[in-house]
Amino acid sequence: MNTALPMWAEILTAVLVVLGAGSAAVGSFGLVRLPTFFHRIHAPTLGATAGAWCITLATIVYFSVQGHNIFLHATLIALFVALTAPVTTIFLMRAALFRERQKGGDVPPAVGERKKTVPRQKAGNP
């Protein structure tokens, strides 16, 4: 049994794995470096989703070429991540917005509410 992959499959798998790992790393760095929760929530969600898709595609390419048939089991993982990560992020953001509004923090107003604005003074008037 020959387990060697063609060169194009090895290169494509390696590129997808490196892209997936890099995307997840950037998401992790964003989680540490960004200042507030509302900024931090986007980096790991996007990084994890993009990273999972790249790793899943690499898995599909590797096992499909090695087994000489299409390997779609990994697609279930990608679909699960693609569905759960954004939904979880939405729920976390809504909970954080609710708590910030309860504290009177500076967040966008709820749907249907008008933001309270402070009138500006004209230039030249003390």
Coordinates of N, CA, C and O in Angstrom, one line a residue:
M1 N 0.8 -1.2 0.0 CA 0.0 0.0 0.0 C 0.9 1.2 0.0 O 1.8 1.4 0.8
N2 N 0.7 2.1 -1.0 CA 1.5 3.3 -1.1 C 0.8 4.4 -0.3 O -0.3 4.8 -0.6
T3 N 1.5 5.0 0.7 CA 0.9 6.0 1.5 C 1.4 7.4 1.1 O 1.0 8.4 1.8
A4 N 2.3 7.5 0.2 CA 2.8 8.8 -0.3 C 1.7 9.6 -1.0 O 1.0 9.0 -1.9
L5 N 1.6 10.9 -0.7 CA 0.7 11.7 -1.4 C 1.4 12.4 -2.6 O 2.6 12.6 -2.6
P6 N 0.6 12.8 -3.6 CA 1.2 13.6 -4.7 C 1.7 15.0 -4.1 O 1.2 15.4 -3.1
M7 N 2.7 15.5 -4.8 CA 3.3 16.8 -4.3 C 2.2 17.9 -4.1 O 2.2 18.7 -3.2
W8 N 1.3 18.0 -5.1 CA 0.3 19.1 -5.0 C -0.6 18.9 -3.8 O -1.0 19.9 -3.2
A9 N -0.9 17.7 -3.4 CA -1.7 17.5 -2.2 C -1.0 17.8 -1.0 O -1.6 18.4 0.0
E10 N 0.3 17.4 -0.9 CA 1.1 17.8 0.3 C 1.2 19.3 0.4 O 1.1 19.8 1.5
I11 N 1.5 20.0 -0.7 CA 1.6 21.5 -0.6 C 0.3 22.1 -0.2 O 0.2 23.0 0.7
L12 N -0.8 21.7 -0.8 CA -2.1 22.3 -0.5 C -2.5 22.0 0.9 O -3.0 22.9 1.6
T13 N -2.3 20.8 1.4 CA -2.5 20.4 2.8 C -1.7 21.3 3.7 O -2.2 21.8 4.7
A14 N -0.4 21.4 3.4 CA 0.5 22.2 4.3 C 0.0 23.7 4.3 O 0.0 24.3 5.4
V15 N -0.3 24.2 3.2 CA -0.7 25.6 3.1 C -2.0 25.9 3.9 O -2.1 26.8 4.7
L16 N -3.0 24.9 3.8 CA -4.2 25.1 4.5 C -4.0 24.9 6.0 O -4.6 25.7 6.8
V17 N -3.1 24.0 6.4 CA -2.9 23.9 7.9 C -2.2 25.1 8.4 O -2.5 25.6 9.5
V18 N -1.2 25.6 7.7 CA -0.5 26.8 8.2 C -1.5 28.0 8.2 O -1.5 28.8 9.2
L19 N -2.3 28.2 7.2 CA -3.3 29.3 7.2 C -4.3 29.1 8.4 O -4.6 30.1 9.1
G20 N -4.7 27.9 8.7 CA -5.6 27.6 9.8 C -5.0 27.9 11.1 O -5.6 28.6 12.0
A21 N -3.8 27.5 11.3 CA -3.0 27.7 12.5 C -2.8 29.2 12.7 O -2.9 29.8 13.8
G22 N -2.4 29.9 11.6 CA -2.1 31.3 11.7 C -3.4 32.1 12.0 O -3.3 33.1 12.8
S23 N -4.5 31.7 11.4 CA -5.7 32.4 11.7 C -6.1 32.2 13.1 O -6.6 33.2 13.8
A24 N -6.0 31.1 13.7 CA -6.3 30.8 15.1 C -5.4 31.6 16.0 O -5.8 32.1 17.0
A25 N -4.1 31.7 15.6 CA -3.1 32.5 16.4 C -3.5 33.9 16.4 O -3.4 34.6 17.5
V26 N -3.8 34.5 15.3 CA -4.2 35.9 15.2 C -5.4 36.2 16.1 O -5.5 37.2 16.8
G27 N -6.4 35.3 16.0 CA -7.6 35.4 16.9 C -7.2 35.4 18.4 O -7.7 36.2 19.2
S28 N -6.2 34.5 18.7 CA -5.8 34.5 20.1 C -5.1 35.7 20.5 O -5.3 36.3 21.6
F29 N -4.2 36.3 19.7 CA -3.5 37.5 20.0 C -4.5 38.7 20.1 O -4.3 39.5 20.9
G30 N -5.5 38.7 19.2 CA -6.5 39.7 19.3 C -7.3 39.7 20.6 O -7.6 40.7 21.2
L31 N -7.5 38.5 21.1 CA -8.2 38.3 22.4 C -7.4 38.9 23.5 O -7.9 39.5 24.5
V32 N -6.1 38.8 23.5 CA -5.2 39.3 24.5 C -5.0 40.8 24.4 O -4.9 41.6 25.3
R33 N -4.8 41.3 23.1 CA -4.4 42.7 22.9 C -5.5 43.7 22.8 O -5.2 44.9 23.1
L34 N -6.7 43.4 22.4 CA -7.7 44.4 22.2 C -8.2 44.9 23.6 O -8.3 44.1 24.5
P35 N -8.7 46.2 23.6 CA -8.9 46.8 24.9 C -10.2 46.4 25.6 O -10.2 46.3 26.9
T36 N -11.3 46.3 25.0 CA -12.6 46.1 25.6 C -13.2 44.8 25.2 O -12.8 44.2 24.2
F37 N -14.2 44.3 25.9 CA -14.9 43.1 25.6 C -15.5 43.2 24.2 O -15.5 42.3 23.4
F38 N -16.1 44.4 23.9 CA -16.7 44.5 22.6 C -15.8 44.5 21.4 O -16.1 44.1 20.3
H39 N -14.5 44.8 21.6 CA -13.5 44.7 20.6 C -13.0 43.2 20.6 O -12.7 42.7 19.5
R40 N -12.8 42.7 21.8 CA -12.2 41.4 21.9 C -13.1 40.2 21.4 O -12.6 39.2 21.0
I41 N -14.3 40.4 21.3 CA -15.2 39.3 21.0 C -15.1 38.9 19.5 O -15.3 37.7 19.2
H42 N -14.7 39.8 18.7 CA -14.6 39.5 17.2 C -13.4 38.7 16.8 O -13.5 37.8 16.0
A43 N -12.3 39.0 17.4 CA -11.0 38.3 17.0 C -11.1 36.8 17.2 O -10.8 36.1 16.2
P44 N -11.4 36.3 18.3 CA -11.3 34.8 18.4 C -12.5 34.1 17.7 O -12.3 33.0 17.2
T45 N -13.6 34.8 17.5 CA -14.7 34.2 16.8 C -14.3 34.0 15.3 O -14.4 33.0 14.7
L46 N -13.8 35.1 14.7 CA -13.4 35.0 13.3 C -12.2 34.1 13.1 O -12.1 33.4 12.2
G47 N -11.3 34.2 14.0 CA -10.1 33.4 14.0 C -10.4 31.9 14.1 O -9.9 31.1 13.3
A48 N -11.2 31.6 15.0 CA -11.6 30.2 15.2 C -12.4 29.6 14.0 O -12.2 28.5 13.6
T49 N -13.3 30.4 13.5 CA -14.1 29.9 12.4 C -13.2 29.8 11.1 O -13.3 28.7 10.5
A50 N -12.4 30.8 10.8 CA -11.5 30.6 9.6 C -10.5 29.5 9.8 O -10.2 28.8 8.9
G51 N -10.0 29.4 11.0 CA -9.0 28.4 11.3 C -9.6 27.0 11.2 O -9.0 26.1 10.6
A52 N -10.8 26.8 11.7 CA -11.5 25.5 11.6 C -11.8 25.2 10.2 O -11.6 24.0 9.8
W53 N -12.2 26.1 9.4 CA -12.5 25.9 8.0 C -11.2 25.4 7.2 O -11.2 24.5 6.4
C54 N -10.1 26.1 7.5 CA -8.9 25.8 6.8 C -8.4 24.4 7.2 O -7.9 23.6 6.3
I55 N -8.4 24.1 8.5 CA -7.9 22.8 8.9 C -8.9 21.7 8.4 O -8.4 20.6 8.0
T56 N -10.2 22.0 8.3 CA -11.1 21.0 7.8 C -10.9 20.7 6.3 O -10.9 19.6 5.9
L57 N -10.6 21.8 5.6 CA -10.3 21.6 4.1 C -9.0 20.8 4.0 O -8.9 20.0 3.1
A58 N -8.0 21.1 4.8 CA -6.8 20.3 4.7 C -7.0 18.9 5.0 O -6.5 18.0 4.3
T59 N -7.9 18.6 6.0 CA -8.2 17.2 6.3 C -8.9 16.5 5.2 O -8.6 15.4 4.8
I60 N -9.9 17.2 4.5 CA -10.6 16.7 3.4 C -9.7 16.4 2.3 O -9.7 15.3 1.7
V61 N -8.8 17.3 1.9 CA -7.8 17.1 0.8 C -6.9 15.9 1.1 O -6.7 15.0 0.3
Y62 N -6.3 15.9 2.3 CA -5.4 14.8 2.7 C -6.0 13.4 2.6 O -5.5 12.5 2.0
F63 N -7.2 13.3 3.3 CA -7.8 11.9 3.4 C -8.5 11.5 2.1 O -8.6 10.4 1.8
S64 N -8.9 12.5 1.3 CA -9.6 12.2 0.0 C -8.5 11.7 -1.0 O -8.7 10.7 -1.7
V65 N -7.4 12.3 -1.0 CA -6.3 11.9 -1.9 C -5.7 10.6 -1.5 O -5.4 9.7 -2.3
Q66 N -5.5 10.4 -0.2 CA -4.9 9.2 0.4 C -5.9 8.0 0.2 O -5.4 6.9 -0.2
G67 N -7.2 8.2 0.3 CA -8.1 7.1 0.2 C -8.7 6.9 -1.1 O -9.5 6.0 -1.3
H68 N -8.4 7.8 -2.1 CA -9.0 7.8 -3.4 C -10.5 7.9 -3.5 O -11.1 7.4 -4.4
N69 N -11.1 8.5 -2.5 CA -12.5 8.8 -2.5 C -12.7 10.1 -1.7 O -11.9 10.4 -0.9
I70 N -13.9 10.7 -1.8 CA -14.1 12.0 -1.1 C -14.4 11.7 0.3 O -15.2 10.9 0.7
F71 N -13.6 12.4 1.2 CA -13.8 12.3 2.6 C -14.5 13.5 3.2 O -14.0 14.6 3.2
L72 N -15.8 13.3 3.5 CA -16.6 14.4 3.9 C -17.0 14.4 5.4 O -17.8 15.2 5.8
H73 N -16.5 13.5 6.2 CA -16.8 13.4 7.6 C -16.4 14.7 8.3 O -17.0 15.2 9.2
A74 N -15.2 15.3 7.9 CA -14.7 16.5 8.5 C -15.6 17.7 8.2 O -15.6 18.7 9.0
T75 N -16.5 17.6 7.2 CA -17.4 18.7 6.9 C -18.4 18.9 8.0 O -18.8 20.1 8.3
L76 N -18.7 17.9 8.7 CA -19.6 18.0 9.9 C -19.0 18.9 11.0 O -19.7 19.7 11.6
I77 N -17.7 18.8 11.2 CA -17.0 19.6 12.1 C -17.1 21.1 11.7 O -17.4 22.0 12.5
A78 N -16.8 21.3 10.4 CA -16.8 22.7 9.9 C -18.2 23.3 10.0 O -18.4 24.5 10.4
L79 N -19.2 22.5 9.7 CA -20.6 23.0 9.8 C -21.0 23.3 11.2 O -21.6 24.3 11.5
F80 N -20.5 22.5 12.2 CA -20.8 22.7 13.6 C -20.2 24.0 14.1 O -20.8 24.8 14.7
V81 N -18.9 24.2 13.7 CA -18.2 25.4 14.1 C -18.8 26.6 13.4 O -19.0 27.7 14.1
A82 N -19.2 26.5 12.2 CA -19.7 27.6 11.4 C -21.1 28.0 12.0 O -21.5 29.2 11.9
L83 N -21.8 27.1 12.5 CA -23.1 27.4 13.1 C -23.0 27.9 14.6 O -23.8 28.8 15.0
T84 N -22.2 27.3 15.3 CA -22.2 27.6 16.8 C -21.4 28.8 17.1 O -21.8 29.5 18.0
A85 N -20.3 29.1 16.5 CA -19.4 30.2 16.9 C -20.1 31.5 16.7 O -20.2 32.4 17.6
P86 N -20.8 31.8 15.5 CA -21.5 33.1 15.4 C -22.7 33.2 16.3 O -22.9 34.3 16.8
V87 N -23.4 32.1 16.5 CA -24.6 32.2 17.4 C -24.2 32.5 18.8 O -24.8 33.3 19.5
T88 N -23.1 31.8 19.3 CA -22.6 32.0 20.6 C -22.1 33.5 20.8 O -22.4 34.1 21.8
T89 N -21.5 34.0 19.7 CA -21.0 35.4 19.8 C -22.2 36.4 19.9 O -22.1 37.3 20.6
I90 N -23.2 36.1 19.1 CA -24.4 37.0 19.2 C -25.0 37.0 20.6 O -25.3 38.0 21.2
F91 N -25.1 35.8 21.2 CA -25.7 35.7 22.6 C -24.8 36.4 23.6 O -25.2 37.1 24.5
L92 N -23.5 36.3 23.5 CA -22.5 36.9 24.4 C -22.6 38.5 24.2 O -22.6 39.2 25.2
M93 N -22.7 38.9 23.0 CA -22.8 40.4 22.7 C -24.0 40.9 23.3 O -24.0 42.0 23.9
R94 N -25.2 40.3 23.1 CA -26.4 40.8 23.6 C -26.4 40.8 25.1 O -26.9 41.8 25.7
A95 N -25.9 39.8 25.8 CA -25.8 39.8 27.2 C -24.9 41.0 27.7 O -25.2 41.7 28.7
A96 N -23.8 41.2 27.0 CA -22.8 42.3 27.4 C -23.5 43.6 27.2 O -23.3 44.5 28.0
L97 N -24.2 43.8 26.1 CA -24.9 45.1 25.8 C -26.0 45.3 26.9 O -26.1 46.4 27.4
F98 N -26.7 44.3 27.3 CA -27.7 44.4 28.3 C -27.1 44.9 29.6 O -27.6 45.8 30.3
R99 N -26.0 44.2 30.0 CA -25.4 44.6 31.3 C -24.8 46.0 31.2 O -24.9 46.7 32.2
E100 N -24.2 46.4 30.1 CA -23.6 47.7 30.0 C -24.7 48.8 30.0 O -24.6 49.8 30.6
R101 N -25.9 48.5 29.4 CA -27.0 49.4 29.4 C -27.5 49.6 30.9 O -27.9 50.6 31.3
Q102 N -27.6 48.5 31.6 CA -28.0 48.5 33.0 C -27.1 49.4 33.8 O -27.6 50.0 34.8
K103 N -25.8 49.3 33.5 CA -24.8 50.1 34.3 C -24.8 51.6 33.8 O -24.2 52.4 34.4
G104 N -25.5 51.9 32.7 CA -25.4 53.2 32.1 C -24.2 53.5 31.3 O -23.8 54.6 31.2
G105 N -23.6 52.5 30.8 CA -22.3 52.6 30.0 C -22.6 53.2 28.6 O -23.7 53.4 28.2
D106 N -21.5 53.6 28.0 CA -21.6 54.2 26.7 C -21.7 53.2 25.6 O -20.6 52.7 25.0
V107 N -22.9 52.7 25.3 CA -23.1 51.7 24.2 C -24.2 52.2 23.3 O -24.9 53.1 23.6
P108 N -24.3 51.7 22.1 CA -25.4 52.1 21.2 C -26.8 51.9 21.9 O -26.9 50.9 22.7
P109 N -27.7 52.7 21.6 CA -29.0 52.5 22.2 C -29.7 51.3 21.7 O -29.4 50.7 20.6
A110 N -30.7 50.8 22.4 CA -31.5 49.7 22.0 C -32.3 50.0 20.8 O -32.6 51.2 20.5
V111 N -32.8 49.0 20.1 CA -33.6 49.3 18.9 C -34.9 50.1 19.3 O -35.6 49.7 20.3
G112 N -35.2 51.1 18.7 CA -36.4 51.9 19.0 C -36.1 53.1 19.9 O -36.9 54.0 20.1
E113 N -34.9 53.1 20.6 CA -34.6 54.2 21.5 C -33.7 55.2 20.8 O -33.0 54.9 19.8
R114 N -33.8 56.5 21.2 CA -33.0 57.5 20.6 C -31.8 57.7 21.6 O -32.0 57.7 22.8
K115 N -30.7 57.9 21.0 CA -29.5 58.2 21.8 C -29.6 59.6 22.3 O -29.9 60.6 21.5
K116 N -29.3 59.9 23.6 CA -29.3 61.2 24.1 C -28.1 61.9 23.7 O -27.0 61.5 23.9
T117 N -28.3 63.1 23.1 CA -27.2 63.9 22.6 C -27.1 65.2 23.4 O -28.1 65.7 23.9
V118 N -25.9 65.6 23.6 CA -25.6 66.9 24.3 C -25.4 67.9 23.2 O -24.6 67.8 22.3
P119 N -26.1 69.1 23.3 CA -26.0 70.1 22.3 C -24.6 70.7 22.3 O -24.0 70.9 23.3
R120 N -24.1 70.9 21.1 CA -22.7 71.4 20.9 C -22.8 72.9 20.9 O -23.7 73.5 20.4
Q121 N -21.7 73.5 21.4 CA -21.6 75.0 21.4 C -21.0 75.4 20.0 O -20.2 74.7 19.5
K122 N -21.5 76.5 19.5 CA -20.9 77.0 18.3 C -19.5 77.5 18.5 O -19.2 78.0 19.6
A123 N -18.7 77.4 17.5 CA -17.3 77.9 17.6 C -17.3 79.4 17.8 O -18.1 80.1 17.2
G124 N -16.5 79.9 18.7 CA -16.4 81.3 18.9 C -17.2 81.8 20.1 O -17.0 82.8 20.7
N125 N -18.2 81.0 20.6 CA -18.9 81.3 21.8 C -18.3 80.7 23.0 O -18.0 79.5 23.0
P126 N -18.0 81.5 24.0 CA -17.4 80.9 25.2 C -18.4 80.1 26.1 O -19.5 80.1 26.0

